[in-house]
Backbone as a ProteinNet text record, in pm:
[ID]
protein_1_A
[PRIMARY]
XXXXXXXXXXXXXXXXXXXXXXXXXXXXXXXXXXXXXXXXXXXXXXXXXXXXXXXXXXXXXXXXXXXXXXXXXXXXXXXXXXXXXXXXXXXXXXXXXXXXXXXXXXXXXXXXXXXXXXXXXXXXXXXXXXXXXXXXXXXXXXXXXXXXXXXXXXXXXXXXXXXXXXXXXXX
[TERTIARY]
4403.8	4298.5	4258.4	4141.9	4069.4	4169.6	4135.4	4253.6	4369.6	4428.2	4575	4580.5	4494.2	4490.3	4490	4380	4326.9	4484.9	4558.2	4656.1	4746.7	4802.3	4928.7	4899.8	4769.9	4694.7	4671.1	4671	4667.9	4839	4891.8	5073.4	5093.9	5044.2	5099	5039.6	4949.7	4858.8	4928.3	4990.7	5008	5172	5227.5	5308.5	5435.5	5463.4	5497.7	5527.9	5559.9	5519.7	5691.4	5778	5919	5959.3	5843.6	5903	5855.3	5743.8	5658.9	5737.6	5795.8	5916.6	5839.6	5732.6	5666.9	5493	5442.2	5334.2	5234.6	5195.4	5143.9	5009.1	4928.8	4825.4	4819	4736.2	4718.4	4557.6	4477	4322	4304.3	4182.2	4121.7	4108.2	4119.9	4158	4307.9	4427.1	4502.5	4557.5	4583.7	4585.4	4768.5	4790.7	4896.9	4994.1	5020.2	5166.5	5189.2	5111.4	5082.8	5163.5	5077.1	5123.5	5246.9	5266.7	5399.5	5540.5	5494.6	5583.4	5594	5482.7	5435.8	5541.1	5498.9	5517.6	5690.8	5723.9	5906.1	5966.3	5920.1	5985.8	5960.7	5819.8	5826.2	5884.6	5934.2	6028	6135.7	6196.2	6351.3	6357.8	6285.4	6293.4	6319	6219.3	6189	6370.5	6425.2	6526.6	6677.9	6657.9	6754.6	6841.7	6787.2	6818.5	6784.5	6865.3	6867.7	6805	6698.2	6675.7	6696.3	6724.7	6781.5	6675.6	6531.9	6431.1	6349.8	6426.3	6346.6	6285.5	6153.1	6090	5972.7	5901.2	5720	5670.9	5606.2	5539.9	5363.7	5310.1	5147.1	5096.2	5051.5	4984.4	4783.3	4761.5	4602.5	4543.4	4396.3	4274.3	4170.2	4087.1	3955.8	3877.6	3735.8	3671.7	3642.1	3708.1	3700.8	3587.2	3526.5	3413.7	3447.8	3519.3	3579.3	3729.6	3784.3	3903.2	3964.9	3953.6	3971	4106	4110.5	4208.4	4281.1	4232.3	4307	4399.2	4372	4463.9	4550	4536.2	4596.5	4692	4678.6	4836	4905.1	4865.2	4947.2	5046.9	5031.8	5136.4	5249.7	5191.3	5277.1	5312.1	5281.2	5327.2	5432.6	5450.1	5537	5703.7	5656.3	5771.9	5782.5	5715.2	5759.9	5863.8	5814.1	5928.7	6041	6043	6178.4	6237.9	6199.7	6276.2	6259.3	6220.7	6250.6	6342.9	6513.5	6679.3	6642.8	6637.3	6654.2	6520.5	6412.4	6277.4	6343.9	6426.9	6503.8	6566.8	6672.4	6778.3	6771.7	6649.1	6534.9	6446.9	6478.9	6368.5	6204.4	6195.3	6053.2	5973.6	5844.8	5682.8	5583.9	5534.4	5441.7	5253.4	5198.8	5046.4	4993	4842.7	4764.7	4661.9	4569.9	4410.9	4393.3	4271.2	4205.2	4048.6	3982.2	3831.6	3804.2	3698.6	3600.1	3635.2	3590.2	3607.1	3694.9	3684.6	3786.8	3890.1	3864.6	3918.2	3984.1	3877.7	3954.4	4057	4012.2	4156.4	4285.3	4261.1	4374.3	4445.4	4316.5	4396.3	4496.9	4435.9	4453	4600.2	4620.5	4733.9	4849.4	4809.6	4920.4	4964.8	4856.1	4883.5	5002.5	4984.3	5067	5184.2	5204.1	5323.9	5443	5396.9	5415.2	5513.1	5437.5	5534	5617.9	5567.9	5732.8	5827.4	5802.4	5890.8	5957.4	5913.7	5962.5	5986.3	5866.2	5865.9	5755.6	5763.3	5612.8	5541	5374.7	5289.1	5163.1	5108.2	4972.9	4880.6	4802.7	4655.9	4577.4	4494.2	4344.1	4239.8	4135.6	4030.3	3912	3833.4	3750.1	3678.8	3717.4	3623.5	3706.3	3840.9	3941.3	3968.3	3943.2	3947.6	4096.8	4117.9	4180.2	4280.9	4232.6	4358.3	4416.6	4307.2	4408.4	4496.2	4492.5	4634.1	4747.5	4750.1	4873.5	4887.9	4819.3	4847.6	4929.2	4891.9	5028.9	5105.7	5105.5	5240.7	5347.4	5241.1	5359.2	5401	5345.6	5367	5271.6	5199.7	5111.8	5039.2	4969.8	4853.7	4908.8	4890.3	4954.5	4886.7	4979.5	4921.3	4845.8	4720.1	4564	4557.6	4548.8	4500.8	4367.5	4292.9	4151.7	4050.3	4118	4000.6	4019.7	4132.9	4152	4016.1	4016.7	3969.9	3803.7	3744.5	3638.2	3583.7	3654.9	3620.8	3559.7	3703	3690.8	3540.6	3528.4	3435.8	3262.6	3238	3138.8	3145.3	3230	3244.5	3217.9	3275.2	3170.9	3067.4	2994.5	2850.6	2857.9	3013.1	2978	3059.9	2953.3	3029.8	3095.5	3167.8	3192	3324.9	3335.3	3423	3293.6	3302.3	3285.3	3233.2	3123.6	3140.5	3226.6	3249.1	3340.6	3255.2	3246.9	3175.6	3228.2	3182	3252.6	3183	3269.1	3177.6	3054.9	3072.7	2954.2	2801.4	2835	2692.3	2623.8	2718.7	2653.1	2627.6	2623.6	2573	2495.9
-1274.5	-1236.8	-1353.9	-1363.5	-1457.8	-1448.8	-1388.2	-1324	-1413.9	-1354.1	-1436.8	-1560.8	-1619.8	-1770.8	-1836.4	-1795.1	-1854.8	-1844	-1715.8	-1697.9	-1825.1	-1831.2	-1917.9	-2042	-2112	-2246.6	-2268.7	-2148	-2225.2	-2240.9	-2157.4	-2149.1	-2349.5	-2360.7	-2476.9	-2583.4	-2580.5	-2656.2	-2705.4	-2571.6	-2624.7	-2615.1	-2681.7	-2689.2	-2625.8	-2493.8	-2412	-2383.2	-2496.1	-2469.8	-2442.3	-2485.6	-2423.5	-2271.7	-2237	-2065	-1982	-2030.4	-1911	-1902.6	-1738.4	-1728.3	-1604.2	-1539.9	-1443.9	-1423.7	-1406.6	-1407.7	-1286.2	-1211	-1102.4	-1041	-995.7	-941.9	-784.5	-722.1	-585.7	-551.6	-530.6	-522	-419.6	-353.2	-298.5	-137.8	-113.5	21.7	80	32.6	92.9	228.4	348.1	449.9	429.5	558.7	530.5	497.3	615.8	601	409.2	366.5	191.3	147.4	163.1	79.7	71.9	207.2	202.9	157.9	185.9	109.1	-34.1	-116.7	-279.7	-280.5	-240	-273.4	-274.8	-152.2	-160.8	-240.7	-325.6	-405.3	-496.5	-543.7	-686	-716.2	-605.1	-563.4	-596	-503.5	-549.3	-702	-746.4	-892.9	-1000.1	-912.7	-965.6	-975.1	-847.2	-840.1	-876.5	-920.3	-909.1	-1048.2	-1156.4	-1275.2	-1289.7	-1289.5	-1293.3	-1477	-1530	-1641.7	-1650.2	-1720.8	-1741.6	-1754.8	-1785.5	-1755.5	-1599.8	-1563.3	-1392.6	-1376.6	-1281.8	-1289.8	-1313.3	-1322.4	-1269.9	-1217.5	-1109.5	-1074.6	-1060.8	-1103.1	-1133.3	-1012.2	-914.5	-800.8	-832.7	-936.3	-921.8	-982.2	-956.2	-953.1	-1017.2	-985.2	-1009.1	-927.3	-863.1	-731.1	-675.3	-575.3	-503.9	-445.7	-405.2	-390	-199.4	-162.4	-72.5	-1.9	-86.9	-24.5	19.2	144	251.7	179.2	98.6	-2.6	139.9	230.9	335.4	402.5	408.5	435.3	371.2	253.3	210.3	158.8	153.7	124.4	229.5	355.9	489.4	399.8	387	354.7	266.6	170.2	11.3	83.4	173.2	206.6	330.1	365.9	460	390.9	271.3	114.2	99.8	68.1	-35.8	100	199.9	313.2	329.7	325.8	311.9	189.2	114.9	-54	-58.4	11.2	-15.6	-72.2	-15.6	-114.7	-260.8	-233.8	-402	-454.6	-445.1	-543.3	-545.5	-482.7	-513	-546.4	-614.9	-641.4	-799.3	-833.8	-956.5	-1015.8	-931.1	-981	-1028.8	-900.3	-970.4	-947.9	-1027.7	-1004.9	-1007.1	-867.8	-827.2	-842	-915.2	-949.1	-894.4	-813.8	-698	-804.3	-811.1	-881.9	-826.7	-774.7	-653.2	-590.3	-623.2	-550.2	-452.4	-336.9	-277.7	-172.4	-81.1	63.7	163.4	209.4	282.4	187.2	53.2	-39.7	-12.7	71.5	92.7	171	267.2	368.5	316.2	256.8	202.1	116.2	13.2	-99.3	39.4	88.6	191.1	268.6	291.8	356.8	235.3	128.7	62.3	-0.3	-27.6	-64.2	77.8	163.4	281.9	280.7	251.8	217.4	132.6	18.7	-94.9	-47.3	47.4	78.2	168.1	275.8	351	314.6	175.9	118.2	25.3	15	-87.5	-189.6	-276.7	-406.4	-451.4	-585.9	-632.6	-638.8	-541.1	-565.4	-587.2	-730.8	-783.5	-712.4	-702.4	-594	-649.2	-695.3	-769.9	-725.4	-740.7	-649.9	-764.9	-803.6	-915.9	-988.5	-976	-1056.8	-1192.2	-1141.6	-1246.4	-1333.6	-1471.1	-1582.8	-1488.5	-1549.5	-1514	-1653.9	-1750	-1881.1	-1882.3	-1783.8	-1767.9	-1718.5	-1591.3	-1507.9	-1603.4	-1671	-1789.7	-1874.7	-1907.2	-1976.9	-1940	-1801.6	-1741.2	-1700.6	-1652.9	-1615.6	-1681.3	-1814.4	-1963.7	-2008.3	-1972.7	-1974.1	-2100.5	-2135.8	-2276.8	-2256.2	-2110	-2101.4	-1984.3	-1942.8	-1848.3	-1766.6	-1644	-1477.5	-1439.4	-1409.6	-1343.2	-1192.2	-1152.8	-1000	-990.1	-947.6	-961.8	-909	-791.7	-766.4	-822.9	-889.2	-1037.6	-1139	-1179.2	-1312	-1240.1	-1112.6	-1127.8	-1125.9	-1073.6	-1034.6	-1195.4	-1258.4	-1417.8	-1469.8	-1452.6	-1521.2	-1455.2	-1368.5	-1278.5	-1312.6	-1352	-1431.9	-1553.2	-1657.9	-1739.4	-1774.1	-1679	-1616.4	-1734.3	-1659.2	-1753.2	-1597.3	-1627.6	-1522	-1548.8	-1653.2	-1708.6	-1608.5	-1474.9	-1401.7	-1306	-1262.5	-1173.4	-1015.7	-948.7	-845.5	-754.3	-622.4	-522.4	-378.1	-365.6	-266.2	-212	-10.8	56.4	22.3	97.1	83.9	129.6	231.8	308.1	222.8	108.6	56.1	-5.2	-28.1	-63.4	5.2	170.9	241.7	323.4
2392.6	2301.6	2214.8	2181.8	2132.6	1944.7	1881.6	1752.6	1706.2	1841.2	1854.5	1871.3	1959.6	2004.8	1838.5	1789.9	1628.4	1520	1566.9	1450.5	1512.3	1642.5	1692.5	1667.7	1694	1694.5	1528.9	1459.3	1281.1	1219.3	1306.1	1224.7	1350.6	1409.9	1484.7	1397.4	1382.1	1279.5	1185.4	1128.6	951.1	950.3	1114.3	1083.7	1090.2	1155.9	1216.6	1314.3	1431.3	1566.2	1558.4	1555.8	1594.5	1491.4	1421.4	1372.3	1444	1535.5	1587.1	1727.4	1695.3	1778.5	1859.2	1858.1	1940.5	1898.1	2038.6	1979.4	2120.6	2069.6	2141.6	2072	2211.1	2128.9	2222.2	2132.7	2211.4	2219.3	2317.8	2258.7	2427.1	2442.8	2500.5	2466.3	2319.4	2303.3	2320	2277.1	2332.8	2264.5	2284.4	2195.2	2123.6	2059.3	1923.5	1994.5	2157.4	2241.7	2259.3	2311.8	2341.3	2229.9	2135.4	2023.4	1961	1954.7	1919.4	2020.9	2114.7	2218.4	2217.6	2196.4	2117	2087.1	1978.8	1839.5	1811.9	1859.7	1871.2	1970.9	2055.2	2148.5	2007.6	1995.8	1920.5	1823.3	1696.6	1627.8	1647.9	1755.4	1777.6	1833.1	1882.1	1929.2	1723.3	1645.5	1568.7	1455.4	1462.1	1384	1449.5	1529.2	1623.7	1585	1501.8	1470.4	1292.2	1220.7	1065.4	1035.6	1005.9	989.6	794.4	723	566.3	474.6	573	487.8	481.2	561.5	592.4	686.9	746.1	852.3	807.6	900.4	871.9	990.1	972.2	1070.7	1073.2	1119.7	1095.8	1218.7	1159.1	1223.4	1228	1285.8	1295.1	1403.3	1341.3	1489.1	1393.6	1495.6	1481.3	1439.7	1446.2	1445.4	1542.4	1589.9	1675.1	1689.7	1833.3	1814.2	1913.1	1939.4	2023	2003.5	1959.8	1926.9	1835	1773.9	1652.1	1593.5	1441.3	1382	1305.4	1311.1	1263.7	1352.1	1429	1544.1	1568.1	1609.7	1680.6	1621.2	1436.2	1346.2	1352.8	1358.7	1345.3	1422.8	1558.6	1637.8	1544.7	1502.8	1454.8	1358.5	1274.6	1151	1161.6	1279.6	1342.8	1378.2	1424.1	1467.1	1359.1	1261.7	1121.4	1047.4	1035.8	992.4	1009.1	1172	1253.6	1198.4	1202.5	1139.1	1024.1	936.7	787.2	742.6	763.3	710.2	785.3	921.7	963	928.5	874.4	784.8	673	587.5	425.8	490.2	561.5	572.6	659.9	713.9	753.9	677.8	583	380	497	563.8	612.3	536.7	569	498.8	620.4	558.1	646.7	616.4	726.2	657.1	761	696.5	793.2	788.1	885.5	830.2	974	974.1	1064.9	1040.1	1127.4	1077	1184.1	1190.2	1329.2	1279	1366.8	1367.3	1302	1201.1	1112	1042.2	993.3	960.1	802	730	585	610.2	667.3	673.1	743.3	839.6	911.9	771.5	686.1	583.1	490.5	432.7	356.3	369.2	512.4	523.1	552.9	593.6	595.3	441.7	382.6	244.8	169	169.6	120.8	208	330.4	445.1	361.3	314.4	238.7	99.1	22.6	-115.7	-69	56.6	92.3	203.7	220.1	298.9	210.2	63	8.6	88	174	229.4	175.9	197.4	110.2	244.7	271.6	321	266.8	266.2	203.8	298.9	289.8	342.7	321.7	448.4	435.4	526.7	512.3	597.8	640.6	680.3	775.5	673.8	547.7	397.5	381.9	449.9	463	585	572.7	708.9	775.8	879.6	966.3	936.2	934.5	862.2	751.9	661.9	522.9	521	607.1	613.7	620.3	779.8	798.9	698.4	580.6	539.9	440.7	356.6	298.3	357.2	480.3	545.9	535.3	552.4	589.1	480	341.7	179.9	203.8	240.1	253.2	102.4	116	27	-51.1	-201.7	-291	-192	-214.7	-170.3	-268	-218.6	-301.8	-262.4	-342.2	-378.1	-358.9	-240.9	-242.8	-314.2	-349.9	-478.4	-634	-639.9	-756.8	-681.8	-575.1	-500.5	-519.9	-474.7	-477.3	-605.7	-739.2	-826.1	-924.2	-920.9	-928.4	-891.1	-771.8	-686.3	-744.5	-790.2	-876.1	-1007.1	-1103.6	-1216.8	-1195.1	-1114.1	-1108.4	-1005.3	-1004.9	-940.7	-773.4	-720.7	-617.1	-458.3	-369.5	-290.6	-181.4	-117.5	-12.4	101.8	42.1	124.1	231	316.8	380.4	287.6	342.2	234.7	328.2	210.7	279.5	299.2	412.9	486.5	577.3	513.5	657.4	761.2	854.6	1014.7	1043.9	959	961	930.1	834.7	775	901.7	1033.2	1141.5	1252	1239.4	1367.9	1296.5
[MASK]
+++++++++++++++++++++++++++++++++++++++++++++++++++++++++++++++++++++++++++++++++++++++++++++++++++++++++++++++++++++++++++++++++++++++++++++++++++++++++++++++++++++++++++

């Protein structure tokens, strides 16, 4: 997937090329059963080795132009449940950045996933580069709160994020 290529090729970039220990994409629609099946292989691959800085796991795409982003986390957010002790116990950090079709709700529920999993998951939606994410993942760049970042960016009368729009504003 085009997505993924951009996430693996910016963590190599900036530097990263011996952490990036898996790298998978999922795209053509796949429904919740799929995902969650993903999602718990890549998981257990993911906890299976305690590294001293913690984990990270980078959950994103592109904008989907077909494949319901609400859906298709049910699945991942079904895996991330199941692994809740071993993600505290991997001090992972989890970063969403995801746009298309039912995209708030999908952000929405994983953001709430996040405080009752007590794991840290940052939540970003297509207003946000797709390199910025890696770059806090990688702690390169502070972690931004995007509605801190756009709010900033409107104070000083400048708009350089993406706006945020349901799906709907385009059918």
């Amino acid at each position: 997937g085009g997505a993924s290529v951009i996430y693996a090729d910016t963590i190599v970039d900036m530097g990263g090329v011996k952490e990036l220990a898996n790298y998978g994409e999922y795209s053509g629609g796949p429904n919740e059963q799929q995902t969650y099946a993903y999602a718990k292989t890549v998981l257990d691959l993911m906890c299976r080795h305690p590294h001293k800085d913690g984990k990270v796991l980078i959950i994103g795409g592109g904008i989907a132009n077909f494949t319901n982003v609400a859906d298709t986390f049910k699945g991942i957010m079904r895996a991330l449940r199941e692994f809740k002790t071993k993600l505290q116990e991997n001090k992972a950090k989890i970063f969403v950045r995801r746009g298309g079709p039912n995209h708030l709700e999908g952000l929405r529920l994983m953001k709430e996933l996040g405080t009752a999993l007590d794991v840290p998951i940052h939540v970003y939606g297509p207003e946000t580069h797709m390199t910025a994410i890696v770059g806090m993942a990688m702690g390169k760049k502070a972690i931004v709160d995007p509605s801190e970042k756009m709010a900033e960016e409107k104070m000083a009368g400048q708009n350089f994020s993406m706006p945020t729009m349901s799906w709907d504003t385009f059918t």
